[in-house]
PDB file of C-alpha atoms in Angstrom:
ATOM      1  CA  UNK C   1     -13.571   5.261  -5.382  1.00  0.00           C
ATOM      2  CA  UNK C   2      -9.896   5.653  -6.188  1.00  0.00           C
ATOM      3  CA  UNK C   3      -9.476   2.407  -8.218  1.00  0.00           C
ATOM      4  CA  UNK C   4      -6.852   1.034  -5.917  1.00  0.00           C
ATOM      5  CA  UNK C   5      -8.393  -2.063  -4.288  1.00  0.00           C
ATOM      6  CA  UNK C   6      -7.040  -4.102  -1.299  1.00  0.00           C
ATOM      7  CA  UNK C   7      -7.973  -7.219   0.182  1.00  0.00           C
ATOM      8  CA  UNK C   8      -8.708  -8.244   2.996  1.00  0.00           C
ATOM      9  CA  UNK C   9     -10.554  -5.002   4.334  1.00  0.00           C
ATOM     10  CA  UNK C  10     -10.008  -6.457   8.011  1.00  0.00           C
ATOM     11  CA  UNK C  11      -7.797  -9.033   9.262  1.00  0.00           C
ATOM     12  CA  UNK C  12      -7.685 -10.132  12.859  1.00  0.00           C
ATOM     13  CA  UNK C  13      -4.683 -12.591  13.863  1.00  0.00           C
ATOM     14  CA  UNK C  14      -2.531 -13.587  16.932  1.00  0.00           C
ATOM     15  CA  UNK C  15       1.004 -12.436  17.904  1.00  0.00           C
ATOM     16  CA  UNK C  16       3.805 -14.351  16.080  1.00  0.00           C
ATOM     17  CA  UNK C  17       1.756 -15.079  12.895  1.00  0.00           C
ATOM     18  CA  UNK C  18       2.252 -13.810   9.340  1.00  0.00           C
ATOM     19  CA  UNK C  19      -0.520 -12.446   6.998  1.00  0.00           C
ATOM     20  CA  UNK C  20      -0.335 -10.897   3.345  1.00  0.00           C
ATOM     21  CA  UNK C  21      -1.722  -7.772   2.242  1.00  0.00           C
ATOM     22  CA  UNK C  22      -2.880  -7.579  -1.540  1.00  0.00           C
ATOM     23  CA  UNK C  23      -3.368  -4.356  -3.377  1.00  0.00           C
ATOM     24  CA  UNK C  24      -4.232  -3.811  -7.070  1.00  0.00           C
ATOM     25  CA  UNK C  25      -3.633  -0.761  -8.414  1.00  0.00           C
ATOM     26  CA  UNK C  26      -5.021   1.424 -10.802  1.00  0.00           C
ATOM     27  CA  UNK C  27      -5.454   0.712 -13.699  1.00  0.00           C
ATOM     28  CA  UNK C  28      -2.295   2.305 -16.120  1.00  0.00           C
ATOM     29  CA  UNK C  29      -0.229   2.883 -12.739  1.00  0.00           C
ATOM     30  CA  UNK C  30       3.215   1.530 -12.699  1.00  0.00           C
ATOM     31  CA  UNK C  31       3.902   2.751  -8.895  1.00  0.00           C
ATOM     32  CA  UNK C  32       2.645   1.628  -5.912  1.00  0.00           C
ATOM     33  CA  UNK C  33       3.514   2.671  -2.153  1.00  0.00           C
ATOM     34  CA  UNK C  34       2.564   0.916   1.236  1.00  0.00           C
ATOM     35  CA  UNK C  35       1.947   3.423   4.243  1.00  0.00           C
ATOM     36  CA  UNK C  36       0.752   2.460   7.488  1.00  0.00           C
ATOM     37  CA  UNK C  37      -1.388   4.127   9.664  1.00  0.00           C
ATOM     38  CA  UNK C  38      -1.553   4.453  13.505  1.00  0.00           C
ATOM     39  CA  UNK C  39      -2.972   6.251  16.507  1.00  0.00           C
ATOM     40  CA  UNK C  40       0.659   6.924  18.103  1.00  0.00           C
ATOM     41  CA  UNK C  41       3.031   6.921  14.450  1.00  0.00           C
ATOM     42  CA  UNK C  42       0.324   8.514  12.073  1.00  0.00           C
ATOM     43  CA  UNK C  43       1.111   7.929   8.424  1.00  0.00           C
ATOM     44  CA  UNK C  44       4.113   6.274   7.763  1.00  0.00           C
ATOM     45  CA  UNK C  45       5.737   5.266   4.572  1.00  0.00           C
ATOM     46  CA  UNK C  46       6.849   2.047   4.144  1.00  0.00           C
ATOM     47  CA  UNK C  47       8.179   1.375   0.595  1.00  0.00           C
ATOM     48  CA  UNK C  48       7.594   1.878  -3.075  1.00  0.00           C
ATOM     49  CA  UNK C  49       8.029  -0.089  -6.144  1.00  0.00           C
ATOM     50  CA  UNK C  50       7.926   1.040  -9.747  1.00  0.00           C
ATOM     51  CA  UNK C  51       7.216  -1.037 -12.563  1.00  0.00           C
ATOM     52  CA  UNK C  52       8.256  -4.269 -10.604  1.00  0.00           C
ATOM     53  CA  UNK C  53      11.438  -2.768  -8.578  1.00  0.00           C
ATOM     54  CA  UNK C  54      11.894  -1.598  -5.785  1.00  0.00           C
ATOM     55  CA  UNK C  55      12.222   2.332  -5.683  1.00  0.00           C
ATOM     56  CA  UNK C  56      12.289   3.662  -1.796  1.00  0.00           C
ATOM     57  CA  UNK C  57      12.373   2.474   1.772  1.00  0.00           C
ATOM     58  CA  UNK C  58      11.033   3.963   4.468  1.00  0.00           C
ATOM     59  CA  UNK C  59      10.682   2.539   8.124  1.00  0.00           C
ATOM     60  CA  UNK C  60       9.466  -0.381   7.174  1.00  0.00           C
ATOM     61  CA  UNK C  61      10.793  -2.811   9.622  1.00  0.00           C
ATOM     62  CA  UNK C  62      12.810  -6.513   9.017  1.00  0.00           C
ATOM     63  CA  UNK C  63       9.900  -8.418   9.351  1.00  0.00           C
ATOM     64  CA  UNK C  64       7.931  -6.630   6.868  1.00  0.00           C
ATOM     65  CA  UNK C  65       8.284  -7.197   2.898  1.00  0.00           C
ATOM     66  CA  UNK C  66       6.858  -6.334  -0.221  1.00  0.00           C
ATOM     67  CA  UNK C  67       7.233  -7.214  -3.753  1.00  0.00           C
ATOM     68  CA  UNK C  68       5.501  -6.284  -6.722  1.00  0.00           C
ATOM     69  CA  UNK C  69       4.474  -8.576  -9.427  1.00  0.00           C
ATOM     70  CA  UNK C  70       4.393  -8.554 -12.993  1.00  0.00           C
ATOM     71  CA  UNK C  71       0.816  -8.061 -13.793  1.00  0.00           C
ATOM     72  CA  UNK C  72       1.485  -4.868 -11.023  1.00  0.00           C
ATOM     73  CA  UNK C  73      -0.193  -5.943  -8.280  1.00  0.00           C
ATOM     74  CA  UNK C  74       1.664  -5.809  -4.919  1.00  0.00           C
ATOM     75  CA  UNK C  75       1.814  -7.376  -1.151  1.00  0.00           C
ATOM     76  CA  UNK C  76       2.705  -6.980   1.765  1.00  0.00           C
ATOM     77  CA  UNK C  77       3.815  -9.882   4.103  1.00  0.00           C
ATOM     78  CA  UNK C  78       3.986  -8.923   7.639  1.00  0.00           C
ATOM     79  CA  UNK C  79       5.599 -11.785   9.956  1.00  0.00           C
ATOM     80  CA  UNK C  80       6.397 -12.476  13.586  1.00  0.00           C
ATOM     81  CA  UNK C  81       3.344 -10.109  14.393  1.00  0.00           C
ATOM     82  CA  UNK C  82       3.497  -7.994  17.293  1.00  0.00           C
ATOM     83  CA  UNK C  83       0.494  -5.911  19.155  1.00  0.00           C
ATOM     84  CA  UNK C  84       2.328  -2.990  17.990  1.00  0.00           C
ATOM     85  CA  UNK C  85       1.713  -4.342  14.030  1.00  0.00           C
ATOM     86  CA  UNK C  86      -1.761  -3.479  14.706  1.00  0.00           C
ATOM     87  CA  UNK C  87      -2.838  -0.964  12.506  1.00  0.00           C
ATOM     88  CA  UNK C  88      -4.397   0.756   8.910  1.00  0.00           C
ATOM     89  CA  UNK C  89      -2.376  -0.229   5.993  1.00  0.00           C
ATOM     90  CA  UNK C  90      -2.845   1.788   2.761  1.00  0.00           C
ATOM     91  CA  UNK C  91      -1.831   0.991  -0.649  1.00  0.00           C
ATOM     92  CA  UNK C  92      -1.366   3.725  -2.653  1.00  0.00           C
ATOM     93  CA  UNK C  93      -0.615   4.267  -6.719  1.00  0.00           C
ATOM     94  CA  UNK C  94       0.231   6.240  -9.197  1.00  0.00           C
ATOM     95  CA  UNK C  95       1.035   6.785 -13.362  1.00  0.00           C
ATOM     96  CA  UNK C  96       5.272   7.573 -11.622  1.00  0.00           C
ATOM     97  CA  UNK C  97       6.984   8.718  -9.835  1.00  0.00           C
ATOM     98  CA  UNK C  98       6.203  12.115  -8.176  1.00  0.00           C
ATOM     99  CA  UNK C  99       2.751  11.999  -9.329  1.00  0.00           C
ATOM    100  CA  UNK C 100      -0.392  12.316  -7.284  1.00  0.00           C
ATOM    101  CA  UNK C 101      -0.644   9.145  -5.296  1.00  0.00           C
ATOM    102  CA  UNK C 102      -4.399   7.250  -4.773  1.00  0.00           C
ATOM    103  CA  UNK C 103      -5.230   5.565  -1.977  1.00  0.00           C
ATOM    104  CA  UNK C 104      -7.072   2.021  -1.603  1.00  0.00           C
ATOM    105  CA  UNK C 105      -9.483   1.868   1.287  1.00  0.00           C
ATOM    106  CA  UNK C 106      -6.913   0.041   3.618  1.00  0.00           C
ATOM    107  CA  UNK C 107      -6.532  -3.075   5.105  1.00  0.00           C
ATOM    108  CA  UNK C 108      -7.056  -2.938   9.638  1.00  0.00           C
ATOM    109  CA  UNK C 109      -5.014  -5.428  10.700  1.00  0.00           C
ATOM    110  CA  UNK C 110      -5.495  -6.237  14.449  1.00  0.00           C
ATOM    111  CA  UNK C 111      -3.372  -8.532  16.376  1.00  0.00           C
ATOM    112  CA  UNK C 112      -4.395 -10.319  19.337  1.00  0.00           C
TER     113      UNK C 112
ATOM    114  CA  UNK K   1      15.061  14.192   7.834  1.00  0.00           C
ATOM    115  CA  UNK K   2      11.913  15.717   6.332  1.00  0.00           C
ATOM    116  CA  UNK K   3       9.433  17.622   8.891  1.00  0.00           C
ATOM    117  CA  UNK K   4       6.088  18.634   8.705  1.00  0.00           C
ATOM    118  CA  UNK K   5       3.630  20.458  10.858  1.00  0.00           C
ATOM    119  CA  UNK K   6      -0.050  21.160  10.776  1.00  0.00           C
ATOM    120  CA  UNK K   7      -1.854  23.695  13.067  1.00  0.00           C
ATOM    121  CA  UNK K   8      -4.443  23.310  14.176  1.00  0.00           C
ATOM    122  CA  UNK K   9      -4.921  19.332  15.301  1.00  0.00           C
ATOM    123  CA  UNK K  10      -7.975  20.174  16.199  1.00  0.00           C
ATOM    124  CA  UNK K  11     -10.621  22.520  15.203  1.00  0.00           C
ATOM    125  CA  UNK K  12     -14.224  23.121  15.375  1.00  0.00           C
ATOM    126  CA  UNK K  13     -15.846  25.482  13.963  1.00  0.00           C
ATOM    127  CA  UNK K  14     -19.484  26.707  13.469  1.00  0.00           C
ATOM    128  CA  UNK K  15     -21.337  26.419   9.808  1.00  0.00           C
ATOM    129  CA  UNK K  16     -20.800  29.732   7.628  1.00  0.00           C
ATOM    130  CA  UNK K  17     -17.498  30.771   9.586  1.00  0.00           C
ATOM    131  CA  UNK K  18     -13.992  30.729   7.897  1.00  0.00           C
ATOM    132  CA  UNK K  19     -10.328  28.964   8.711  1.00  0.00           C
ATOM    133  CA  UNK K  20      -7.453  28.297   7.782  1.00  0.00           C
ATOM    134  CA  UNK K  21      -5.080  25.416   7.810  1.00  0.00           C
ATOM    135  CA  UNK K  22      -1.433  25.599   8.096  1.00  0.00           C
ATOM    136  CA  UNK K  23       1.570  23.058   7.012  1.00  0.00           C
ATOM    137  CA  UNK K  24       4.888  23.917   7.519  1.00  0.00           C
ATOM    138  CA  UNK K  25       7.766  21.892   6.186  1.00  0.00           C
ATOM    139  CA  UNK K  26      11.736  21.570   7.224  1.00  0.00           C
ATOM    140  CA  UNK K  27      13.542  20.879   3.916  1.00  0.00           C
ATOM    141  CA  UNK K  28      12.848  22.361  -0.562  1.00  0.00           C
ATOM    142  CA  UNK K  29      10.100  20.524  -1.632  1.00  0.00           C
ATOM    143  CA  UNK K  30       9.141  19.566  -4.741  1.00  0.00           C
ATOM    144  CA  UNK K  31       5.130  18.809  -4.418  1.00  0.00           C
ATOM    145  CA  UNK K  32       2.942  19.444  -1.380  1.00  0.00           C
ATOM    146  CA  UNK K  33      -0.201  17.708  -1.613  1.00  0.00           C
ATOM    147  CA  UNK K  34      -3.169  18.191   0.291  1.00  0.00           C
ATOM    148  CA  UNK K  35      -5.463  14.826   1.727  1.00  0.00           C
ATOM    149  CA  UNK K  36      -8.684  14.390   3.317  1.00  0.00           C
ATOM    150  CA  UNK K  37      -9.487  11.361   5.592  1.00  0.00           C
ATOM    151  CA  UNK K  38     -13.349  10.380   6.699  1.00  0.00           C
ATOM    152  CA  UNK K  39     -12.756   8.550   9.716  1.00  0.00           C
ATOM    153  CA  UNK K  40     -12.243   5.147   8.949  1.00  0.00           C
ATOM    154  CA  UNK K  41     -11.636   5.363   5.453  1.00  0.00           C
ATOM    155  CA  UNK K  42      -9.266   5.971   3.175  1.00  0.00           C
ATOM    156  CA  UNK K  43      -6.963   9.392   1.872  1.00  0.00           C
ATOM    157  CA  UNK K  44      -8.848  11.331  -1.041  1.00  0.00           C
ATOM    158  CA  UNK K  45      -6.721  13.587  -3.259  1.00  0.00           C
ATOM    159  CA  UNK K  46      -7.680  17.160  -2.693  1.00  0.00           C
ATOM    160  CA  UNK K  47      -5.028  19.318  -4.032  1.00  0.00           C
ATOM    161  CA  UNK K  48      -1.452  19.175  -5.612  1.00  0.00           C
ATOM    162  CA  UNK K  49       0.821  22.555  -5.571  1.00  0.00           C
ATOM    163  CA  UNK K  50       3.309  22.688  -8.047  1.00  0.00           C
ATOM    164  CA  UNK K  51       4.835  25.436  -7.510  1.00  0.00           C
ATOM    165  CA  UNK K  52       5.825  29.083  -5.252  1.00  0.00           C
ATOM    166  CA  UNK K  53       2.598  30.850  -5.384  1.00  0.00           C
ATOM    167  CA  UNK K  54       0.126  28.316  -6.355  1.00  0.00           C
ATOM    168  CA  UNK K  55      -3.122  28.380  -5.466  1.00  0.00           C
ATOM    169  CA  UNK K  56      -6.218  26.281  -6.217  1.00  0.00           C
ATOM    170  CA  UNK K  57      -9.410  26.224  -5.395  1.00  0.00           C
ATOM    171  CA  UNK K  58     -12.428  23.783  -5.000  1.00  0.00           C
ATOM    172  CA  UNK K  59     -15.692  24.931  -4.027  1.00  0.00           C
ATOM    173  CA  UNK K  60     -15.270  26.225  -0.566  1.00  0.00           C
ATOM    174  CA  UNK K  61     -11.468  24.931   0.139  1.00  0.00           C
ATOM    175  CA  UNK K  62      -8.478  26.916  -1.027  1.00  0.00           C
ATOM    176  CA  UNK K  63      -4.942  25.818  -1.198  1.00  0.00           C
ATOM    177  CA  UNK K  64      -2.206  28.013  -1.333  1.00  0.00           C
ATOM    178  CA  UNK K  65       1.768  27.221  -1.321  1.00  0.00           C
ATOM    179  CA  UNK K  66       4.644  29.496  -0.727  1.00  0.00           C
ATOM    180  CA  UNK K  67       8.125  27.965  -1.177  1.00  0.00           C
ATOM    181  CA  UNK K  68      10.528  30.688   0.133  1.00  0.00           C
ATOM    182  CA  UNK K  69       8.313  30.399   3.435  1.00  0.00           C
ATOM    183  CA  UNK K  70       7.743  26.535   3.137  1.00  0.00           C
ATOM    184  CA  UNK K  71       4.288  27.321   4.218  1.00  0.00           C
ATOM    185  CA  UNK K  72       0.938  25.646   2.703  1.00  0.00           C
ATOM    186  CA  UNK K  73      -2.285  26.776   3.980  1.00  0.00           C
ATOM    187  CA  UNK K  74      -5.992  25.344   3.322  1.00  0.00           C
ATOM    188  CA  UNK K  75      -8.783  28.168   3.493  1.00  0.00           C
ATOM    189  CA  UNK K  76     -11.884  26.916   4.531  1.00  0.00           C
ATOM    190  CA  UNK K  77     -15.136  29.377   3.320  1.00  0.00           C
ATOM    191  CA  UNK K  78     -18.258  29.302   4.694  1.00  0.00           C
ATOM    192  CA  UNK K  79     -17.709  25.578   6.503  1.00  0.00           C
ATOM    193  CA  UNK K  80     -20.408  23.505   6.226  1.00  0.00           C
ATOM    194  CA  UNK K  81     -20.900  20.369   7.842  1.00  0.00           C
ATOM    195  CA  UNK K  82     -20.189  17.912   5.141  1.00  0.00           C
ATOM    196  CA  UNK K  83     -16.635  19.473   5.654  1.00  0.00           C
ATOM    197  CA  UNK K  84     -15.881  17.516   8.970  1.00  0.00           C
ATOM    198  CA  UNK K  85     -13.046  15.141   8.222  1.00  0.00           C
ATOM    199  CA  UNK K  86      -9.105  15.030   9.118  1.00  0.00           C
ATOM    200  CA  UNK K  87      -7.100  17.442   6.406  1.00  0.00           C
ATOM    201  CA  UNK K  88      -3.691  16.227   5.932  1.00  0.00           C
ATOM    202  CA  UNK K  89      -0.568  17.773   4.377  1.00  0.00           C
ATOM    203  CA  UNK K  90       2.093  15.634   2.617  1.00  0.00           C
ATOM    204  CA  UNK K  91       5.419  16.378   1.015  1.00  0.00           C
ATOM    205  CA  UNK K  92       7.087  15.016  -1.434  1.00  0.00           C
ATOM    206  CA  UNK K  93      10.987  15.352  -2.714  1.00  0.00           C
ATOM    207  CA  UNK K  94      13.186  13.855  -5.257  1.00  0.00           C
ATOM    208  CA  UNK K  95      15.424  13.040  -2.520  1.00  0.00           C
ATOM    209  CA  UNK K  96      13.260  11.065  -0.532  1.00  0.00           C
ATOM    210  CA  UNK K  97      11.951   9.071  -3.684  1.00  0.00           C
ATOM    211  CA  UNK K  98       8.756  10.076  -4.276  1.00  0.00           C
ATOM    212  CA  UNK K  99       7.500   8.966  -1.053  1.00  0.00           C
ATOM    213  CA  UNK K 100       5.116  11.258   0.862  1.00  0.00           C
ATOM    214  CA  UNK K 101       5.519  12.566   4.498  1.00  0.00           C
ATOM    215  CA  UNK K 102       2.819  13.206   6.432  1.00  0.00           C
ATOM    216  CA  UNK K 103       1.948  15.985   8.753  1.00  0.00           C
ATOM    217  CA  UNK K 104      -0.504  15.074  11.631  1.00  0.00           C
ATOM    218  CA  UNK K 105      -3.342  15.784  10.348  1.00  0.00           C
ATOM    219  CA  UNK K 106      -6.027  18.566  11.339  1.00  0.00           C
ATOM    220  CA  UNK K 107      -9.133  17.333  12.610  1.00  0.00           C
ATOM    221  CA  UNK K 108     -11.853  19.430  11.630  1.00  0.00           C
ATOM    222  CA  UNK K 109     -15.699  19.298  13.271  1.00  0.00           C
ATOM    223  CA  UNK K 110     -17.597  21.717  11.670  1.00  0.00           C
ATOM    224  CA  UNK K 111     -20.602  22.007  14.039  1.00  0.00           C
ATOM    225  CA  UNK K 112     -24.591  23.513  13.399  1.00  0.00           C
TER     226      UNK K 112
END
């Protein structure tokens, strides 16, 4: 157990909805980092915030947003979902930057 | 852009033999940090290298890290089976913020 917990653990919607991922990170880390996992992409980063701002983009696409809050935890809203949204999605923290990151158990998000 | 490879992507392997893992990467690094993945859970922290000529060791997996080459390997002695999992590789700069890029991943099966 890495200390980083997400909710939900599975979430199964339709095409053109919008769901939230939650992740809490551990405690005494100021960064956290969304990646997403898939059988064709792999692991993809997303973005990172750091002590409540935003830090680094990846490909997250324009439909996709994060913020993180001031108690530290973080979420990800993914909108207008598409079959091709479906996939693991990792939150990940650490004490800063360049540090080891550790990874929550994921959120599966399938769209239907 | 950031590259990085792992050979093998796949690998099995017979209890008490010996491997080795490779990671390549395109651009300086500043950390390369070695994962494992069970399948269908999350990315535990196996190693961090530092530095050219690194190495560190737990039980029977052995990272090593050479900068001028931009070469990491992972020495497996001895596999056993509790060692079948995907092995992944991930890089981290200054210049790309802290986030981590991925290799593939190397699956490994470590078979009776």
């Amino acid at each position: 157990d890495s200390g980083v917990t997400q909710t939900p653990k599975h979430l199964i919607t339709a095409t053109g909805q919008r769901v939230t991922l939650r992740c809490s990170p551990r405690s005494g880390d100021l960064s956290v980092y969304w990646y997403q996992q898939s059988l064709d992409q792999g692991l993809q980063f997303l973005i990172q915030y750091y002590n409540g701002e935003e830090r680094a983009k990846g490909n997250i696409l324009e439909r996709f947003s994060a913020q993180q809050f001031p108690d530290l935890h973080s979420e990800l809203n993914l909108s207008s979902l598409e079959l091709g949204d479906s996939a693991l999605y990792f939150c990940a923290s650490s004490v800063g930057p360049s540090e080891t990151q550790y990874f929550g158990p994921g959120t599966r998000l399938l769209v239907l | 852009e950031l590259k990085v490879e792992q050979n093998p992507l796949f690998l099995s392997m017979q209890e008490g033999k010996n491997y080795t893992i490779y990671c390549n990467y395109s651009t300086t690094s500043d950390r390369l940090y070695w994962y494992r993945q069970d399948p269908g859970k999350s990315l535990e922290s196996l190693f961090v290298l530092l530095s050219n000529g690194a190495v560190k060791q737990e039980g029977r997996l052995m990272a090593s890290l050479d900068t001028k080459a931009r070469l990491s390997t992972l020495h497996i002695t001895a596999a056993v089976h509790d060692l079948s999992a995907t092995y992944f590789c991930a890089v981290d700069t200054e210049t790309s913020g802290s986030r981590l890029t991925f290799g593939e991943g190397t699956q490994l099966t470590v078979n009776p």
